[in-house]
PDB file of C-alpha atoms in Angstrom:
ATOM      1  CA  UNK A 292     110.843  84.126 111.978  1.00  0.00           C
ATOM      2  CA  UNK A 293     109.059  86.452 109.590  1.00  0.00           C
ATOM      3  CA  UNK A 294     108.533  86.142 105.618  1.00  0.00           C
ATOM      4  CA  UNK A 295     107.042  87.277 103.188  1.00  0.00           C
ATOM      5  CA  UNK A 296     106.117  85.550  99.815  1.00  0.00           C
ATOM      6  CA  UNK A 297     104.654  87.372  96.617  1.00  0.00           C
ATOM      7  CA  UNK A 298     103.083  85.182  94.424  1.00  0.00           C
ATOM      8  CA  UNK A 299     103.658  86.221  91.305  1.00  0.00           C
ATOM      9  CA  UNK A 300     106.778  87.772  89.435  1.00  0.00           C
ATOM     10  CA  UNK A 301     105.193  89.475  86.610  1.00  0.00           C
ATOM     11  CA  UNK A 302     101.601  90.733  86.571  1.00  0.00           C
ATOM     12  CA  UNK A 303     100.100  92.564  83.328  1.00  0.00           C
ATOM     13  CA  UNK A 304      96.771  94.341  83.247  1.00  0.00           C
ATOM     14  CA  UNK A 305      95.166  96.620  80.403  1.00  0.00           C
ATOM     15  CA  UNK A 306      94.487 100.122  81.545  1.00  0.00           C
ATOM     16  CA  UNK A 307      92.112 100.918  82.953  1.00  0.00           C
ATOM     17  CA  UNK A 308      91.425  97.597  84.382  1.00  0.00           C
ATOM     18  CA  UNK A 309      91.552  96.391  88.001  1.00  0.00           C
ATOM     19  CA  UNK A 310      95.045  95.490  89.411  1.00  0.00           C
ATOM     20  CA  UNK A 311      95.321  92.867  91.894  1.00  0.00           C
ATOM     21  CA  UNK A 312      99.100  91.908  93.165  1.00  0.00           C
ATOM     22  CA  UNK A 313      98.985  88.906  95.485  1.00  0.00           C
ATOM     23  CA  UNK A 314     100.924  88.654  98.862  1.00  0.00           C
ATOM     24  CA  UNK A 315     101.058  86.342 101.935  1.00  0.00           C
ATOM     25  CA  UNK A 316     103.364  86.472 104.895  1.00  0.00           C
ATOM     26  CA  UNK A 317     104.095  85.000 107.660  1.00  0.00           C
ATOM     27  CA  UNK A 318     105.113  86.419 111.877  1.00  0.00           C
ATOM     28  CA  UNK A 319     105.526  85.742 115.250  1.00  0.00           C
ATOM     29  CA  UNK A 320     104.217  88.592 116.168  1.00  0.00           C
ATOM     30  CA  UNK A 321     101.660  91.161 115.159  1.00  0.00           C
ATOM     31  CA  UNK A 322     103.205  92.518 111.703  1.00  0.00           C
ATOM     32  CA  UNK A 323     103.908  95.471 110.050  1.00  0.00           C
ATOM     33  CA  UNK A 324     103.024  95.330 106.509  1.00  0.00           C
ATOM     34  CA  UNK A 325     104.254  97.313 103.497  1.00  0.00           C
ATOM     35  CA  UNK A 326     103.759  98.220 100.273  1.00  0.00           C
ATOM     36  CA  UNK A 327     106.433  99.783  98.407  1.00  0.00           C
ATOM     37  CA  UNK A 328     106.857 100.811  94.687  1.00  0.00           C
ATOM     38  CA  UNK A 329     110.107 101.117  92.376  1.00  0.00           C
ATOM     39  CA  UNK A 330     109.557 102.826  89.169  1.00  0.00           C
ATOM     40  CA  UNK A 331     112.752 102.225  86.527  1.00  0.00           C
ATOM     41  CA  UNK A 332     115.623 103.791  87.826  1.00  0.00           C
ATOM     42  CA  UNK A 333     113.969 104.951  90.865  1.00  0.00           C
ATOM     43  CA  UNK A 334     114.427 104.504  94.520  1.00  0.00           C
ATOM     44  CA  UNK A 335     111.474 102.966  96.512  1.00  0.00           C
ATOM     45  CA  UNK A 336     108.277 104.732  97.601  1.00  0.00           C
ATOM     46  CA  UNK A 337     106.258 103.732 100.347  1.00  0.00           C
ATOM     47  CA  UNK A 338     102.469 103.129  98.579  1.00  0.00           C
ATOM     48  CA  UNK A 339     100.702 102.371 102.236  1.00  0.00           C
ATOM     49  CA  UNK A 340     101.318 100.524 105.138  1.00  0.00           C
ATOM     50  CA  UNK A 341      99.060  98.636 107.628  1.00  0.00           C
ATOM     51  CA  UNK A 342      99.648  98.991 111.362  1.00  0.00           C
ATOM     52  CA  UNK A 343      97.141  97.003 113.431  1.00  0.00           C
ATOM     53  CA  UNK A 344      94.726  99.565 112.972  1.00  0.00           C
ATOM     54  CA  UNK A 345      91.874  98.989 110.178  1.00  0.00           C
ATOM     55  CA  UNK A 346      92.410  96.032 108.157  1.00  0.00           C
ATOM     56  CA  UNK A 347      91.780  97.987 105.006  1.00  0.00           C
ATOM     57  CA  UNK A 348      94.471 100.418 104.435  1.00  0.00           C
ATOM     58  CA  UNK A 349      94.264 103.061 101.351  1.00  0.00           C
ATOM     59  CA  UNK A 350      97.697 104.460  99.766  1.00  0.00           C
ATOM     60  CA  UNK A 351      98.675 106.654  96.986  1.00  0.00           C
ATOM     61  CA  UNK A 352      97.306 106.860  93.562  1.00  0.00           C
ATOM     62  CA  UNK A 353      94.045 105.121  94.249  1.00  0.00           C
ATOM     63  CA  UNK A 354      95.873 102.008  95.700  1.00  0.00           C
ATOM     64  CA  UNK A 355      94.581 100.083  98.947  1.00  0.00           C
ATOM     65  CA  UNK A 356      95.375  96.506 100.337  1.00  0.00           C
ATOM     66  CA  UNK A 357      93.196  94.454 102.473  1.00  0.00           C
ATOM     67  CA  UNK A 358      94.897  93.010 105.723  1.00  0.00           C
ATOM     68  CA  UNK A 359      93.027  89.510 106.508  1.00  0.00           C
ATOM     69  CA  UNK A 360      94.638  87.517 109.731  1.00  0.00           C
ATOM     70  CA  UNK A 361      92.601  84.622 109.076  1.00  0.00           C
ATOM     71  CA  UNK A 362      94.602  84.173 105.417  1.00  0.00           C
ATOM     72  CA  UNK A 363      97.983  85.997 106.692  1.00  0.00           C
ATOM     73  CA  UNK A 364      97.253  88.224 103.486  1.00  0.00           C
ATOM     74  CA  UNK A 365      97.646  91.617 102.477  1.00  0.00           C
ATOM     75  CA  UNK A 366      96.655  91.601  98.447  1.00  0.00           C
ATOM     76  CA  UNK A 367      97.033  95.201  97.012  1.00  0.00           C
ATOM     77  CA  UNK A 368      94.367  96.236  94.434  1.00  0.00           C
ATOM     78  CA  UNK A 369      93.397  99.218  92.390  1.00  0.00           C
ATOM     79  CA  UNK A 370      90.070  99.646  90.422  1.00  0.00           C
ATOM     80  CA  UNK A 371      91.553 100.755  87.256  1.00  0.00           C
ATOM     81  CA  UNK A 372      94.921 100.489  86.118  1.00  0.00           C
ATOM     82  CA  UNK A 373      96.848 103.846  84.395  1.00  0.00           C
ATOM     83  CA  UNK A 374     100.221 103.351  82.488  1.00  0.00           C
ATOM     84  CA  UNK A 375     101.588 105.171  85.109  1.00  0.00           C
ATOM     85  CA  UNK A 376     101.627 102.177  87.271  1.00  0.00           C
ATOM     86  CA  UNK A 377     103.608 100.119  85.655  1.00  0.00           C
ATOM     87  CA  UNK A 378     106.314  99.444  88.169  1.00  0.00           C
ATOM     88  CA  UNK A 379     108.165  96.640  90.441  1.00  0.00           C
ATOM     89  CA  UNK A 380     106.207  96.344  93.841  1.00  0.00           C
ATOM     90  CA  UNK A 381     107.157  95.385  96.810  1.00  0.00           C
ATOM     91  CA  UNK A 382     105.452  93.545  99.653  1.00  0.00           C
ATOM     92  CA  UNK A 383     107.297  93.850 103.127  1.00  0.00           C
ATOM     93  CA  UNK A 384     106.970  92.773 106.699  1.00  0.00           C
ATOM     94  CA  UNK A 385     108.710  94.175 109.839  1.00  0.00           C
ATOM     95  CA  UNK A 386     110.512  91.338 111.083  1.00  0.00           C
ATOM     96  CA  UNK A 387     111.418  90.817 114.867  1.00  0.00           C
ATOM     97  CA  UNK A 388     114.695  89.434 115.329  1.00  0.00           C
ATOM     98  CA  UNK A 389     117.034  89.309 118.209  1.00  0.00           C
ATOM     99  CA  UNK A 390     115.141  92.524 119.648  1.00  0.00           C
ATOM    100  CA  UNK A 391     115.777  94.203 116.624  1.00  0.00           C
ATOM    101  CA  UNK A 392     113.564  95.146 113.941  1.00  0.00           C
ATOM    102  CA  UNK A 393     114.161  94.995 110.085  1.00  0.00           C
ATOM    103  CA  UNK A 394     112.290  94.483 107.147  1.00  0.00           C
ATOM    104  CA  UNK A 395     111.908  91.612 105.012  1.00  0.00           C
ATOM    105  CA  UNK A 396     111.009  92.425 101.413  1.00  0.00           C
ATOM    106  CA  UNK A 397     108.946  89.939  98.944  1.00  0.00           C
ATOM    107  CA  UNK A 398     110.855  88.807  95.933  1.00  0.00           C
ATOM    108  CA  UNK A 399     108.851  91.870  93.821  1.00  0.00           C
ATOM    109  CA  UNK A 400     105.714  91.365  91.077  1.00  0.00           C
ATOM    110  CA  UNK A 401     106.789  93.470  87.984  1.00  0.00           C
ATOM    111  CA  UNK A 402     103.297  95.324  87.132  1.00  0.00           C
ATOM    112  CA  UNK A 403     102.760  95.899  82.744  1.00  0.00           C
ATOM    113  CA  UNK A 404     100.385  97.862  82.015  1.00  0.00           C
ATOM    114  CA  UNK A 405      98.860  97.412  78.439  1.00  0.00           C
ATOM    115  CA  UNK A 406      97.171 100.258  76.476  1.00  0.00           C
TER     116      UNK A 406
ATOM    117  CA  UNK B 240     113.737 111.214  97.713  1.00  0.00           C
ATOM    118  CA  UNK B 241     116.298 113.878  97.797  1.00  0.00           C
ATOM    119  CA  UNK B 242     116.071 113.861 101.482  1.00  0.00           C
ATOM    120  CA  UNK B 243     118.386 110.182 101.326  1.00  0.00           C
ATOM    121  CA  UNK B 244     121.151 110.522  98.406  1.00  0.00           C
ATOM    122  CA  UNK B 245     123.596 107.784  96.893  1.00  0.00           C
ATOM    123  CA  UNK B 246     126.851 108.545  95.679  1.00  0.00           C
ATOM    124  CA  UNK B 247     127.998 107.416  92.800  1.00  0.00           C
ATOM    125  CA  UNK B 248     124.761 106.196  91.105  1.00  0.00           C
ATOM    126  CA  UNK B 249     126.305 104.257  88.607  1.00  0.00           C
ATOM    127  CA  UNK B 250     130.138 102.100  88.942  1.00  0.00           C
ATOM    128  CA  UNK B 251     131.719  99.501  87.123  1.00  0.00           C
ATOM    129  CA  UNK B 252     134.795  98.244  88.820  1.00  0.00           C
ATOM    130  CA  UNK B 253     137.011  95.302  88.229  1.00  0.00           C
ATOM    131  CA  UNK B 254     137.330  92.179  90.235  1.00  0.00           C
ATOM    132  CA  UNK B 255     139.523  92.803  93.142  1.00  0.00           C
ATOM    133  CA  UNK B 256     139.262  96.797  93.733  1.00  0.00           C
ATOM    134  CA  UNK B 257     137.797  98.428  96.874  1.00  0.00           C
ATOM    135  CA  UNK B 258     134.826 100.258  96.290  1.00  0.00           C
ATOM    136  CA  UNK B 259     132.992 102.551  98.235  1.00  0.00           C
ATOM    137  CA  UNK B 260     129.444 103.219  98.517  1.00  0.00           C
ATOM    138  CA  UNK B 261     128.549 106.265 100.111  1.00  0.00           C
ATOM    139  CA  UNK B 262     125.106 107.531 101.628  1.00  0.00           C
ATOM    140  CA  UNK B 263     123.912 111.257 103.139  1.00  0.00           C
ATOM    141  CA  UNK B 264     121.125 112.069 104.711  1.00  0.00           C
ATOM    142  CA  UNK B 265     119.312 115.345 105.893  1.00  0.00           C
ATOM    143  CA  UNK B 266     116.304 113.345 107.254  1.00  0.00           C
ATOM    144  CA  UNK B 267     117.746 113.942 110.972  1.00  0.00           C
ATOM    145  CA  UNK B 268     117.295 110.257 111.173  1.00  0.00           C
ATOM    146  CA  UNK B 269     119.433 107.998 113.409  1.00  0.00           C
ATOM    147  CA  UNK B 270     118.640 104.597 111.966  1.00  0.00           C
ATOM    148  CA  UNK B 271     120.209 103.823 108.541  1.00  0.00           C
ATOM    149  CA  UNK B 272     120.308 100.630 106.617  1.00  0.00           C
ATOM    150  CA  UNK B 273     122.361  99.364 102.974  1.00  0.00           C
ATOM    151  CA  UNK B 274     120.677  96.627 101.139  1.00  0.00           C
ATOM    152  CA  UNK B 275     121.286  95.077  97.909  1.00  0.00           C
ATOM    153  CA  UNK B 276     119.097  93.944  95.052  1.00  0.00           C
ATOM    154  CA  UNK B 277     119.153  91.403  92.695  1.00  0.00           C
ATOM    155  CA  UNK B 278     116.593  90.262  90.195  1.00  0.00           C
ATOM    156  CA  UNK B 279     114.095  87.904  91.771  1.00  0.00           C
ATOM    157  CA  UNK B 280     114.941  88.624  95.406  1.00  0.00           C
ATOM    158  CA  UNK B 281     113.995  91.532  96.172  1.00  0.00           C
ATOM    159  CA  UNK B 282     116.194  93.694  98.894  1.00  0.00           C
ATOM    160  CA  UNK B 283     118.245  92.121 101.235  1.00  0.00           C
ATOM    161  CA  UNK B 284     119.974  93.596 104.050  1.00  0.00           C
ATOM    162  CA  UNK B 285     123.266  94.167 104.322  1.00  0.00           C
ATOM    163  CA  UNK B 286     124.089  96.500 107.559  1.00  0.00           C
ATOM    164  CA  UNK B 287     122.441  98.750 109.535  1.00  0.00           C
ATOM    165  CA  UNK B 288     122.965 101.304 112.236  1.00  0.00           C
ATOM    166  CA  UNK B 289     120.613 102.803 114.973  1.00  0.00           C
ATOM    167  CA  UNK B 290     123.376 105.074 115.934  1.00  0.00           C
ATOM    168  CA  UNK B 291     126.463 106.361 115.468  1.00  0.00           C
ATOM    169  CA  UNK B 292     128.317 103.938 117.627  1.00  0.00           C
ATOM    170  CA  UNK B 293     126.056 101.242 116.857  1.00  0.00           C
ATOM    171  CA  UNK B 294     126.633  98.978 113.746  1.00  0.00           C
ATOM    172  CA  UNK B 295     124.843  95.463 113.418  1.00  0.00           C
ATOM    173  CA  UNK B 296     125.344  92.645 109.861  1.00  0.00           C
ATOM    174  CA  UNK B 297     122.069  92.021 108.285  1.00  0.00           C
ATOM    175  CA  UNK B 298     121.412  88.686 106.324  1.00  0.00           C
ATOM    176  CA  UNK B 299     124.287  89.126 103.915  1.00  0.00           C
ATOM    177  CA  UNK B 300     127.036  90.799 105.600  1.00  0.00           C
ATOM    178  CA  UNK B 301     130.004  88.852 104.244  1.00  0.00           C
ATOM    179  CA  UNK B 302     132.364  90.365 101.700  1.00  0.00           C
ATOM    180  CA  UNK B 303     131.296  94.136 102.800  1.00  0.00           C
ATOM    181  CA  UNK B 304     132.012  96.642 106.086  1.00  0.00           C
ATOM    182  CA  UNK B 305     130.786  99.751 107.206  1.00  0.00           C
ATOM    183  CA  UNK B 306     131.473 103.003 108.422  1.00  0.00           C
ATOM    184  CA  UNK B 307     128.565 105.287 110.198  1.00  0.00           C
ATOM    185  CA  UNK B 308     130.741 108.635 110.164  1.00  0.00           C
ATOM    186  CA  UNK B 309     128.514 110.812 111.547  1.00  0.00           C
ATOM    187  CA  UNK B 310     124.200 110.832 112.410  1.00  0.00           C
ATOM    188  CA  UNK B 311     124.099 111.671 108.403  1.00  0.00           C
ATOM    189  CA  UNK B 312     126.553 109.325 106.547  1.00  0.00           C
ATOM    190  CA  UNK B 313     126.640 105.737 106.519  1.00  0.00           C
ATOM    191  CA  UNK B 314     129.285 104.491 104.165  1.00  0.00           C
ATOM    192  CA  UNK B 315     129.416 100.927 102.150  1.00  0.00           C
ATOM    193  CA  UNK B 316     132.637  98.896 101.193  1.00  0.00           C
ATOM    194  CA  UNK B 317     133.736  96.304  99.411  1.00  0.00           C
ATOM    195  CA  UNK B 318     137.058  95.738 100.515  1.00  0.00           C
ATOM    196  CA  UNK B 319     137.792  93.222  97.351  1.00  0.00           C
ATOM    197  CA  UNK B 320     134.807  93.377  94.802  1.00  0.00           C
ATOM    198  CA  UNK B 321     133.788  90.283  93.205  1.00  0.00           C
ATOM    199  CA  UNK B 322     131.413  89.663  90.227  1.00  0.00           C
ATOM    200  CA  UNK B 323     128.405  88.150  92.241  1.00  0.00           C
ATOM    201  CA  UNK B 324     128.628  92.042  94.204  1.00  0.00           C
ATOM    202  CA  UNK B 325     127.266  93.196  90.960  1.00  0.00           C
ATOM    203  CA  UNK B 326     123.741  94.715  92.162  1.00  0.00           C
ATOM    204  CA  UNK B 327     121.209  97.371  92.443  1.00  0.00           C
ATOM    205  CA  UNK B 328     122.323  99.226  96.557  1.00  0.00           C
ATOM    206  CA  UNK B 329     120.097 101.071  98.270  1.00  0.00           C
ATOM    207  CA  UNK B 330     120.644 103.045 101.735  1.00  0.00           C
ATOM    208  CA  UNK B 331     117.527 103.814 103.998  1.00  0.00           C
ATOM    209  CA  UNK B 332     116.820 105.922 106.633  1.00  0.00           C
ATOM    210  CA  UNK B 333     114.157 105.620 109.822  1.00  0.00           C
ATOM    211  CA  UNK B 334     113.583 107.496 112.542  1.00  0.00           C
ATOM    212  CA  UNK B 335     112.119 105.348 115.818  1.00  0.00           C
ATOM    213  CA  UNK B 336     110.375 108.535 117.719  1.00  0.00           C
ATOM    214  CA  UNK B 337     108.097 109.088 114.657  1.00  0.00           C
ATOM    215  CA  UNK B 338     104.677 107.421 114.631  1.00  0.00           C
ATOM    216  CA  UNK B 339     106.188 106.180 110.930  1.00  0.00           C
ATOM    217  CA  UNK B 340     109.611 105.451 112.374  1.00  0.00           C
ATOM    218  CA  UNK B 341     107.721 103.243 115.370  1.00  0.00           C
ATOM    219  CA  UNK B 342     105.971 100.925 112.892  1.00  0.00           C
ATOM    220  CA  UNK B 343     108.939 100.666 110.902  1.00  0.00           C
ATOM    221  CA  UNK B 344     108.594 102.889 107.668  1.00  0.00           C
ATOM    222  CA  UNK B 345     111.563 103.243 106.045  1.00  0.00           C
ATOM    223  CA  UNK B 346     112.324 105.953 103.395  1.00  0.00           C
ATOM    224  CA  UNK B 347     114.964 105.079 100.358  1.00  0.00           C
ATOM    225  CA  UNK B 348     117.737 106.727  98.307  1.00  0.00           C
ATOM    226  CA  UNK B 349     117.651 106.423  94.571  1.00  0.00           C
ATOM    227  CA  UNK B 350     120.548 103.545  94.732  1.00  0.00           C
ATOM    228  CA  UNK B 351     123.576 102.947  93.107  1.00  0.00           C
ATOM    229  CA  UNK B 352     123.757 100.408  90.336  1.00  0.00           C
ATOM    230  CA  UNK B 353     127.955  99.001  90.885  1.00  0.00           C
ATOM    231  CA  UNK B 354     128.907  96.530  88.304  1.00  0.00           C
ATOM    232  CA  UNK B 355     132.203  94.330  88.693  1.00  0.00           C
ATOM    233  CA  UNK B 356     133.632  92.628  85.975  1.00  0.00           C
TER     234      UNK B 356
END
């Protein structure tokens, strides 16, 4: 089975700080790991994804996330927060199940960015 | 994205109607997904579709059907809404033969927030 676990619901930075939003997961297999972003009243967009190729993966809007096997991690980080970023993120594995693949989403970390 | 649209973005329906969620898609994809979210559990999956003839439940199937009508519509019911249906719904689109299809990169609609009271 595959999961995914975000460890924290709410996260809030200053701007133009460093943003650090935690995530572990767990697979049977080699994963597929994802981080998405909602902004209010928005669908989701796909910040960067990691794919078995280098472990550290860089996204949109200065975002990048660090894949580490040995801590079944992938923590996203950005050196300096903007308002802009304050969203709901998303940490997601592609889960194996049955021969089928879906994706499993983390429970979310709500991101406040102060001025 | 515009490429994956919802329709109707916002509902509020009483307890016991039928309600239907409806998705399009000019992607060209052939997989398509509905999940639902709810405050502190992120998205879960409801149904999804890898073709037209090919319709599968996700984790949380019960209380909802679906109808793929054609490669570019996947439509959502609830045959007899109940209050703990009240989420946020998103569709999603794939497509397997791309190198971001293969590694399972999904792209979203801007969901439809259905209320029943």
């Amino acid at each position: 089975a595959q999961s995914v676990t975000q460890l924290d619901s709410h996260v809030s930075v200053s701007e133009g700080t460093p943003v650090l939003l935690r995530c572990n997961y767990s697979s049977s297999y080699s994963p597929s790991l994802f981080w998405y972003v909602q902004h209010p009243n928005k669908g989701l967009q796909l910040l960067l994804k990691y794919t078995s190729a280098a472990t550290l993966v860089k996204g949109i809007n200065g975002f990048e996330a660090e894949f580490k096997k040995s801590e079944t991690s992938f923590h996203l980080t950005k050196p300096s927060a903007h308002m802009s970023d304050a969203a709901e993120y998303f940490c997601v594995v592609r889960a194996v199940s049955a021969g089928r693949r879906a994706l499993t989403f983390g429970s979310g970390t709500r991101l406040q960015v102060q001025p | 994205d515009a490429d994956v649209t919802q329709t109707p973005r916002n509902r509020i329906t009483k307890t016991g109607k039928r309600i239907m969620l409806e998705c399009s898609q000019t992607k060209g994809h052939d997989r398509m997904y509905w999940y639902r979210q709810d405050p502190g559990l992120g998205l879960r999956l409801i149904y999804y579709s890898f073709d037209v003839k090919d319709i599968n439940k996700g984790e949380i199937s019960d209380g909802y059907s679906v109808s793929r009508q054609a490669q570019a519509k996947f439509s959502l019911s609830l045959e007899s809404a109940i209050p703990n249906q009240t989420a946020l719904y998103f569709c999603a689109t794939s497509d397997p033969r791309s190198l971001a299809g293969e590694v399972g990169e999904q792209f979203f609609g801007p969901g439809t927030r259905l209320t029943v009271l």
